[in-house]
Amino acid sequence: MAQNNLPSSQASFARWWRQVLFVPMLHSKWVTAEVKAHLTAKVTESERGHRGEIFLVIENHLPIQAAYHLTCRERALDLFSEYRVWDTEENTGVLVYVNICEQSLDIVADRGISAHVSPTVWRAMCDKAIAGIANQKTEDSLADLLDDIGQLLSQYYRLENDPAGNELLDTVVFLK
């Protein structure tokens, strides 16, 4: 689930086994082209009026070769680095990572916004989204989460006119 402190990596045969047995077509049918387009539009909308950047990654499962040692939180941190979410001018990048197999959602926020927002706020946002996902309202829950993050970024990085535009792509990344 969501944490803002890096947990110590724990090897888990059970986690690895879940990744091996995961059948994407049974669990990720909801990730359609329409859903990705809607969530991409929601990212764009949620980034209006502030200098923050939101990046959404949805992944079917952890990479099999690393799943024994890699937690979802560590995967989110890897993706935060890989997609250069940290590389914004004011360090206001926020990665939302959803792992379908583990039913996990993590938020990784760059140091600029983390200086203003406590880990308990990020946790509460994740818990709210996870509750919606558990009630089979995945798309709506993610859209609401993106709105909440956008409002939070507006509190600290408000900007009426953003002449520089996006620093990161708004397109949802779906890792199969």
Short mmCIF file of C-alpha atoms in Angstrom, two decimals:
data_model
loop_
_atom_site.label_atom_id
_atom_site.label_comp_id
_atom_site.label_asym_id
_atom_site.label_seq_id
_atom_site.Cartn_x
_atom_site.Cartn_y
_atom_site.Cartn_z
CA MET A 1 0.00 0.00 0.00
CA ALA A 2 1.24 3.56 0.33
CA GLN A 3 4.26 4.45 2.33
CA ASN A 4 6.69 7.30 2.11
CA ASN A 5 9.50 5.60 4.00
CA LEU A 6 11.59 3.04 2.19
CA PRO A 7 10.94 -0.33 3.84
CA SER A 8 13.75 -2.80 4.16
CA SER A 9 13.49 -5.28 1.34
CA GLN A 10 12.17 -8.63 2.43
CA ALA A 11 12.54 -11.69 0.29
CA SER A 12 9.20 -13.36 -0.27
CA PHE A 13 8.60 -16.62 -2.02
CA ALA A 14 4.85 -16.02 -1.71
CA ARG A 15 5.15 -12.65 -3.53
CA TRP A 16 7.22 -14.25 -6.28
CA TRP A 17 4.73 -17.10 -6.63
CA ARG A 18 1.80 -14.64 -6.92
CA GLN A 19 3.59 -12.93 -9.83
CA VAL A 20 4.24 -16.24 -11.59
CA LEU A 21 0.61 -17.37 -11.25
CA PHE A 22 -0.91 -14.00 -12.14
CA VAL A 23 -3.07 -14.14 -15.29
CA PRO A 24 -3.34 -10.58 -16.66
CA MET A 25 -6.37 -11.22 -18.87
CA LEU A 26 -8.39 -12.20 -15.78
CA HIS A 27 -7.46 -9.20 -13.66
CA SER A 28 -6.60 -6.26 -15.89
CA LYS A 29 -9.56 -6.33 -18.28
CA TRP A 30 -10.53 -2.95 -16.87
CA VAL A 31 -7.38 -1.34 -18.39
CA THR A 32 -8.92 -0.62 -21.78
CA ALA A 33 -7.89 2.02 -24.30
CA GLU A 34 -10.87 4.11 -23.13
CA VAL A 35 -9.82 3.89 -19.47
CA LYS A 36 -6.24 4.84 -20.33
CA ALA A 37 -7.50 7.78 -22.40
CA HIS A 38 -9.79 8.90 -19.56
CA LEU A 39 -7.03 8.67 -16.96
CA THR A 40 -4.58 10.45 -19.27
CA ALA A 41 -7.12 13.28 -19.66
CA LYS A 42 -7.54 13.29 -15.88
CA VAL A 43 -3.77 13.68 -15.40
CA THR A 44 -3.79 16.63 -17.80
CA GLU A 45 -6.76 18.19 -16.01
CA SER A 46 -5.24 17.58 -12.56
CA GLU A 47 -2.03 19.37 -13.59
CA ARG A 48 -3.78 22.62 -14.53
CA GLY A 49 -3.16 25.66 -12.38
CA HIS A 50 0.04 24.57 -10.66
CA ARG A 51 3.67 23.72 -11.34
CA GLY A 52 3.45 20.12 -10.13
CA GLU A 53 3.69 17.04 -12.33
CA ILE A 54 1.70 13.82 -11.92
CA PHE A 55 2.77 10.54 -13.51
CA LEU A 56 0.57 7.41 -13.40
CA VAL A 57 1.97 3.90 -13.90
CA ILE A 58 -0.26 0.83 -13.86
CA GLU A 59 1.55 -2.51 -13.86
CA ASN A 60 0.11 -6.01 -14.09
CA HIS A 61 2.75 -7.57 -11.85
CA LEU A 62 6.28 -7.15 -10.59
CA PRO A 63 9.03 -8.31 -12.94
CA ILE A 64 9.25 -12.06 -12.32
CA GLN A 65 13.05 -12.12 -12.13
CA ALA A 66 13.01 -9.52 -9.33
CA ALA A 67 9.75 -10.31 -7.53
CA TYR A 68 11.37 -12.49 -4.87
CA HIS A 69 13.38 -9.53 -3.54
CA LEU A 70 11.45 -6.51 -4.84
CA THR A 71 8.49 -4.99 -3.01
CA CYS A 72 5.90 -2.81 -4.72
CA ARG A 73 7.27 0.22 -2.90
CA GLU A 74 10.76 -0.49 -4.21
CA ARG A 75 9.34 -0.98 -7.70
CA ALA A 76 7.59 2.39 -7.44
CA LEU A 77 10.88 4.02 -6.44
CA ASP A 78 12.64 2.34 -9.39
CA LEU A 79 9.97 3.64 -11.78
CA PHE A 80 10.16 7.11 -10.20
CA SER A 81 13.81 7.12 -11.21
CA GLU A 82 13.42 5.32 -14.55
CA TYR A 83 10.75 7.73 -15.81
CA ARG A 84 12.65 10.70 -14.34
CA VAL A 85 9.69 11.90 -12.30
CA TRP A 86 12.26 13.47 -9.97
CA ASP A 87 13.62 15.59 -12.82
CA THR A 88 11.26 18.57 -12.65
CA GLU A 89 12.47 22.12 -12.20
CA GLU A 90 11.00 22.56 -8.71
CA ASN A 91 11.10 18.90 -7.63
CA THR A 92 7.32 18.65 -7.72
CA GLY A 93 6.91 15.29 -9.46
CA VAL A 94 4.46 12.77 -8.02
CA LEU A 95 4.37 9.16 -9.20
CA VAL A 96 1.24 7.08 -8.64
CA TYR A 97 2.05 3.38 -8.98
CA VAL A 98 -0.66 0.72 -9.17
CA ASN A 99 0.29 -2.97 -9.07
CA ILE A 100 -2.72 -5.05 -10.09
CA CYS A 101 -1.38 -8.43 -8.96
CA GLU A 102 -0.47 -7.22 -5.47
CA GLN A 103 -3.52 -4.94 -5.26
CA SER A 104 -1.11 -2.24 -4.19
CA LEU A 105 -1.02 1.49 -4.72
CA ASP A 106 1.98 3.67 -3.87
CA ILE A 107 2.64 7.37 -4.18
CA VAL A 108 6.22 8.58 -4.51
CA ALA A 109 6.57 12.34 -4.21
CA ASP A 110 9.67 14.33 -5.00
CA ARG A 111 11.43 16.28 -2.27
CA GLY A 112 9.90 19.63 -3.27
CA ILE A 113 6.34 18.58 -2.53
CA SER A 114 7.33 16.16 0.26
CA ALA A 115 8.71 19.13 2.19
CA HIS A 116 5.10 20.40 2.43
CA VAL A 117 3.04 17.21 2.67
CA SER A 118 3.32 14.71 5.49
CA PRO A 119 3.45 10.97 4.82
CA THR A 120 0.10 10.57 6.61
CA VAL A 121 -1.60 12.73 3.96
CA TRP A 122 -0.22 10.58 1.15
CA ARG A 123 -1.25 7.49 3.11
CA ALA A 124 -4.81 8.75 3.56
CA MET A 125 -5.06 9.48 -0.17
CA CYS A 126 -3.87 5.96 -1.00
CA ASP A 127 -6.20 4.36 1.53
CA LYS A 128 -9.18 6.20 0.02
CA ALA A 129 -8.25 5.04 -3.49
CA ILE A 130 -7.61 1.48 -2.37
CA ALA A 131 -11.03 1.34 -0.69
CA GLY A 132 -12.64 2.38 -3.98
CA ILE A 133 -10.62 -0.16 -5.91
CA ALA A 134 -11.72 -2.88 -3.47
CA ASN A 135 -15.33 -1.88 -4.25
CA GLN A 136 -14.71 -2.49 -7.99
CA LYS A 137 -14.54 1.25 -8.77
CA THR A 138 -10.94 1.27 -9.97
CA GLU A 139 -11.19 3.86 -12.73
CA ASP A 140 -13.25 6.28 -10.62
CA SER A 141 -10.98 5.81 -7.62
CA LEU A 142 -7.86 6.55 -9.65
CA ALA A 143 -9.53 9.59 -11.24
CA ASP A 144 -10.49 10.88 -7.79
CA LEU A 145 -6.96 10.27 -6.54
CA LEU A 146 -5.52 12.26 -9.44
CA ASP A 147 -7.93 15.10 -8.63
CA ASP A 148 -6.88 15.00 -4.96
CA ILE A 149 -3.19 15.13 -5.89
CA GLY A 150 -3.85 18.03 -8.27
CA GLN A 151 -5.64 19.97 -5.52
CA LEU A 152 -2.80 19.29 -3.12
CA LEU A 153 -0.21 20.50 -5.63
CA SER A 154 -2.32 23.63 -6.21
CA GLN A 155 -2.09 24.48 -2.52
CA TYR A 156 1.69 24.75 -2.67
CA TYR A 157 2.57 25.43 -6.31
CA ARG A 158 -0.33 27.52 -7.61
CA LEU A 159 0.20 29.14 -10.98
CA GLU A 160 -2.48 30.95 -12.98
CA ASN A 161 -0.60 30.67 -16.27
CA ASP A 162 1.89 27.88 -16.95
CA PRO A 163 3.92 29.09 -19.93
CA ALA A 164 6.48 26.27 -19.62
CA GLY A 165 3.82 23.58 -20.03
CA ASN A 166 4.31 19.98 -19.00
CA GLU A 167 7.69 18.71 -17.93
CA LEU A 168 6.50 15.08 -18.01
CA LEU A 169 4.16 13.25 -20.35
CA ASP A 170 0.58 12.95 -19.13
CA THR A 171 0.03 9.61 -20.86
CA VAL A 172 -0.74 6.73 -18.50
CA VAL A 173 1.98 4.08 -18.62
CA PHE A 174 0.62 0.52 -18.59
CA LEU A 175 3.27 -2.13 -18.02
CA LYS A 176 1.99 -5.53 -18.99
#
